[in-house]
CSV table of C-alpha atoms in Angstrom, one decimal:
chain,number,residue,atom,x,y,z
A,1,MET,CA,157.6,262.1,115.2
A,2,THR,CA,160.1,262.0,118.0
A,3,SER,CA,162.0,265.1,116.7
A,4,HIS,CA,158.8,267.1,116.5
A,5,ARG,CA,157.9,266.2,120.1
A,6,ILE,CA,161.3,267.3,121.3
A,7,LEU,CA,161.0,270.6,119.4
A,8,GLY,CA,157.6,271.2,120.9
A,9,PHE,CA,158.9,270.5,124.4
A,10,VAL,CA,161.8,272.9,123.8
A,11,VAL,CA,159.4,275.7,122.6
A,12,PHE,CA,157.2,275.0,125.6
A,13,CYS,CA,160.2,275.4,128.0
A,14,VAL,CA,161.3,278.6,126.4
A,15,LEU,CA,157.8,280.1,126.6
A,16,LEU,CA,157.5,279.0,130.2
A,17,CYS,CA,160.9,280.5,131.1
A,18,ALA,CA,160.0,283.8,129.3
A,19,GLN,CA,156.8,284.0,131.3
A,20,GLY,CA,158.7,283.4,134.5
A,21,CYS,CA,161.3,286.0,133.7
A,22,ARG,CA,158.7,288.6,132.9
A,23,ALA,CA,156.9,287.9,136.2
A,24,GLY,CA,159.9,288.0,138.5
A,25,CYS,CA,162.8,290.3,139.3
A,26,VAL,CA,166.4,289.4,138.6
A,27,GLU,CA,169.4,291.4,140.0
A,28,VAL,CA,171.9,292.1,137.3
A,29,ASP,CA,175.2,293.9,137.8
A,30,SER,CA,175.7,297.2,136.0
A,31,ASP,CA,178.2,297.6,133.1
A,32,THR,CA,181.3,299.5,134.3
A,33,GLU,CA,182.9,300.9,131.1
A,34,ALA,CA,181.5,304.0,129.4
A,35,VAL,CA,182.7,305.8,126.2
A,36,ALA,CA,183.4,309.5,126.4
A,37,GLY,CA,180.7,311.5,124.6
A,38,ASN,CA,178.2,308.7,124.6
A,39,GLY,CA,175.3,307.9,127.0
A,40,PHE,CA,175.6,305.2,129.7
A,41,LYS,CA,173.1,303.4,131.9
A,42,LEU,CA,174.1,303.0,135.5
A,43,GLY,CA,172.3,299.9,136.6
A,44,CYS,CA,170.8,299.4,140.1
A,45,ILE,CA,168.3,296.5,140.6
A,46,SER,CA,167.3,295.6,144.1
A,47,CYS,CA,164.6,292.9,144.3
A,48,LYS,CA,162.2,292.3,147.1
A,49,LYS,CA,162.5,288.9,148.8
A,50,ARG,CA,158.7,288.6,148.9
A,51,SER,CA,157.0,290.0,145.8
A,52,GLU,CA,153.5,289.8,147.3
A,53,VAL,CA,154.3,292.3,150.1
A,54,GLU,CA,153.4,295.9,149.2
A,55,ALA,CA,156.2,298.4,149.4
A,56,THR,CA,157.5,301.9,148.6
A,57,ALA,CA,161.1,302.9,147.9
A,58,VAL,CA,163.3,305.9,147.6
A,59,ILE,CA,166.4,305.8,145.4
A,60,THR,CA,169.5,307.9,146.1
A,61,TRP,CA,172.6,308.0,143.9
A,62,LEU,CA,176.0,309.0,145.3
A,63,PHE,CA,179.3,309.7,143.5
A,64,GLN,CA,183.0,309.8,144.5
A,65,SER,CA,185.7,310.7,142.0
A,66,ALA,CA,189.4,310.1,142.5
A,67,ASP,CA,189.8,313.7,143.8
A,68,ASP,CA,186.9,313.5,146.2
A,69,GLU,CA,187.4,312.7,149.9
A,70,ASP,CA,183.9,311.4,150.4
A,71,PHE,CA,180.8,310.6,148.4
A,72,ARG,CA,178.4,313.3,147.4
A,73,GLU,CA,174.7,313.0,146.5
A,74,ILE,CA,174.0,313.5,142.8
A,75,TYR,CA,170.5,312.3,142.3
A,76,SER,CA,167.4,311.1,144.1
A,77,TYR,CA,164.1,309.6,143.0
A,78,GLU,CA,160.7,309.4,144.7
A,79,SER,CA,157.9,309.7,142.2
A,80,VAL,CA,160.0,312.3,140.5
A,81,GLY,CA,163.8,312.6,139.9
A,82,VAL,CA,165.9,315.5,141.2
A,83,VAL,CA,169.5,316.1,140.2
A,84,GLN,CA,171.5,317.2,143.3
A,85,ASP,CA,174.9,318.0,141.8
A,86,GLU,CA,176.0,320.7,139.3
A,87,GLN,CA,178.3,318.3,137.5
A,88,PHE,CA,175.4,316.2,136.4
A,89,GLU,CA,172.8,318.9,135.9
A,90,GLY,CA,170.7,318.2,132.8
A,91,ARG,CA,172.6,314.9,132.1
A,92,ILE,CA,170.7,312.4,134.3
A,93,ASP,CA,167.4,310.7,133.3
A,94,TRP,CA,165.5,308.2,135.3
A,95,ASN,CA,165.8,304.8,133.7
A,96,GLY,CA,164.2,302.5,136.4
A,97,SER,CA,160.8,301.3,137.4
A,98,LYS,CA,157.9,303.2,135.9
A,99,ASN,CA,154.3,304.0,137.2
A,100,THR,CA,154.9,302.5,140.6
A,101,ARG,CA,156.2,303.6,144.0
A,102,ASP,CA,157.4,300.0,144.5
A,103,LEU,CA,160.8,300.7,142.9
A,104,GLN,CA,162.9,297.6,142.3
A,105,ASP,CA,164.9,299.0,139.4
A,106,GLY,CA,166.7,302.2,140.4
A,107,SER,CA,168.8,302.6,137.2
A,108,ILE,CA,169.6,306.0,135.8
A,109,TYR,CA,170.9,307.1,132.4
A,110,LEU,CA,173.9,309.4,132.1
A,111,HIS,CA,174.1,311.6,128.9
A,112,ASN,CA,177.3,312.9,127.3
A,113,VAL,CA,179.7,311.0,129.5
A,114,THR,CA,183.0,312.8,130.3
A,115,PHE,CA,186.3,311.6,131.8
A,116,ASN,CA,185.4,313.5,135.0
A,117,ASP,CA,182.5,311.0,135.4
A,118,SER,CA,185.0,308.2,136.2
A,119,GLY,CA,184.7,307.1,139.8
A,120,VAL,CA,182.6,305.1,142.2
A,121,TYR,CA,178.8,305.3,142.2
A,122,LYS,CA,176.5,304.1,145.0
A,123,CYS,CA,172.9,303.4,144.6
A,124,ASN,CA,171.0,303.4,147.9
A,125,VAL,CA,167.6,301.8,148.0
A,126,ASN,CA,165.6,302.7,151.0
A,127,ARG,CA,162.5,300.4,151.0
A,128,LEU,CA,159.5,300.4,153.3
A,129,LEU,CA,157.7,297.1,153.5
A,130,MET,CA,154.1,297.2,154.5
A,131,TYR,CA,152.8,294.0,156.2
A,132,GLU,CA,149.3,293.5,157.5
A,133,HIS,CA,150.1,294.6,161.1
A,134,TYR,CA,153.4,296.4,160.9
A,135,GLU,CA,155.9,298.1,158.6
A,136,PHE,CA,159.5,297.3,158.1
A,137,ASN,CA,162.3,299.5,156.7
A,138,SER,CA,165.2,297.9,154.8
A,139,ASN,CA,168.2,299.3,153.0
A,140,ALA,CA,170.3,298.0,150.1
A,141,THR,CA,173.3,299.4,148.3
A,142,LYS,CA,174.7,298.7,144.9
A,143,VAL,CA,178.2,299.9,143.9
A,144,VAL,CA,179.4,300.7,140.4
A,145,HIS,CA,183.0,301.4,139.6
A,146,LEU,CA,182.8,303.4,136.3
A,147,ASN,CA,185.7,303.7,134.0
A,148,VAL,CA,185.4,306.2,131.1
A,149,VAL,CA,187.5,305.4,127.9
A,150,PRO,CA,188.0,307.2,124.6
A,151,LYS,CA,186.6,304.4,122.5
A,152,ALA,CA,184.8,301.1,123.1
A,153,ASN,CA,186.8,298.0,123.9
A,154,ARG,CA,185.2,294.7,122.9
A,155,GLU,CA,185.6,292.2,125.7
A,156,LEU,CA,186.6,288.6,124.9
A,157,THR,CA,183.2,287.4,126.4
A,158,SER,CA,181.4,289.6,123.9
A,159,ILE,CA,183.3,288.2,121.0
A,160,ILE,CA,182.8,284.6,122.1
A,161,SER,CA,179.1,285.3,122.6
A,162,GLU,CA,178.7,286.7,119.1
A,163,ILE,CA,180.6,283.7,117.6
A,164,MET,CA,178.4,281.3,119.5
A,165,MET,CA,175.3,283.1,118.3
A,166,TYR,CA,176.3,282.6,114.7
A,167,VAL,CA,177.3,279.0,115.3
A,168,PHE,CA,173.8,278.4,116.8
A,169,ILE,CA,172.1,280.1,113.9
A,170,VAL,CA,174.1,278.0,111.3
A,171,GLY,CA,173.5,274.8,113.3
A,172,LEU,CA,169.7,275.6,113.5
A,173,THR,CA,169.6,276.3,109.8
A,174,ILE,CA,171.3,273.0,109.0
A,175,TRP,CA,169.0,271.1,111.3
A,176,LEU,CA,165.9,272.7,109.6
A,177,VAL,CA,167.3,271.8,106.1
A,178,VAL,CA,167.8,268.2,107.2
A,179,GLU,CA,164.3,268.1,108.7
A,180,MET,CA,162.8,269.5,105.4
A,181,VAL,CA,164.8,266.9,103.3
A,182,TYR,CA,163.7,264.1,105.6
A,183,CYS,CA,160.1,265.2,105.5
A,184,TYR,CA,160.2,265.6,101.7
A,185,ARG,CA,161.7,262.1,101.2
A,186,LYS,CA,159.2,260.6,103.6
A,187,ILE,CA,156.3,262.3,101.8
A,188,ALA,CA,157.7,261.2,98.4
A,189,ALA,CA,158.2,257.6,99.6
A,190,ALA,CA,154.6,257.6,100.9
A,191,GLY,CA,153.4,258.9,97.5
A,192,GLU,CA,155.3,256.3,95.6
A,193,GLU,CA,154.0,253.6,97.9
A,194,ALA,CA,150.4,254.9,97.4
A,195,LEU,CA,150.9,254.9,93.6
A,196,ARG,CA,152.2,251.3,93.7
A,197,GLU,CA,149.3,250.2,95.8
A,198,ASN,CA,146.8,252.0,93.4
A,199,ALA,CA,148.5,250.4,90.4
A,200,ALA,CA,148.4,246.9,91.9
A,201,GLU,CA,144.8,247.4,92.8
A,202,TYR,CA,144.0,248.6,89.3
A,203,LEU,CA,145.8,245.6,87.8
A,204,ALA,CA,143.9,243.3,90.2
A,205,ILE,CA,140.6,244.8,89.2
A,206,THR,CA,141.5,244.6,85.5
A,207,SER,CA,142.5,240.9,85.8
A,208,GLU,CA,139.3,240.1,87.7
A,209,SER,CA,137.3,241.8,85.0
A,210,LYS,CA,139.0,239.8,82.3
A,211,GLU,CA,138.3,236.6,84.1
A,212,ASN,CA,134.7,237.5,84.5
A,213,CYS,CA,134.4,238.3,80.8
A,214,THR,CA,136.0,234.9,79.9
A,215,GLY,CA,133.6,233.1,82.2
A,216,VAL,CA,130.6,234.8,80.6
A,217,GLN,CA,131.8,233.8,77.1
A,218,VAL,CA,132.3,230.1,78.1
A,219,ALA,CA,128.9,230.0,79.6
A,220,GLU,CA,127.3,231.2,76.4
């Protein structure tokens, strides 16, 4: 019974955590290594400090390669996305917040990555917070140092994570098998005990019946 209560508590915590994650905003750094010829997501998440405050935001992406002296604007998004640089023409898609002007995810997706796309990317979030009696403008900047490689390199953390996932699955499977065996034995033991009790009760009834029959014969 204790193990089942613990399992139920763990499931409850997982569901509660999942609901909290869906309801909130979590800032996660972008990946920084892209493979030439593949697509790549440039992440840019900027959360509001107070989610209940209404807001609008404009996203602007800048890029600087090793040969550039300064950053140049390559993409902007305000309801619709606009590519501002010929190098990225037809290769950038919006991959951020949908169906809202309150943009907290300003990520973009870069198609057919080339080695010329290596460099530093800046995501500028210009947010207008609308309070009851006034408005406040805030700015946030996320920086991504993108390195384009010929083929994917698996990081040590990725390998360790995959190993841990398999260890967890194997451990969970063993635990479930042990629980099933335990439950089976418990049910079997309860069944045997019930059979013994029924047999004893039957013998007691039979013995009592014989005694009653004997008493009747003596009386006659």
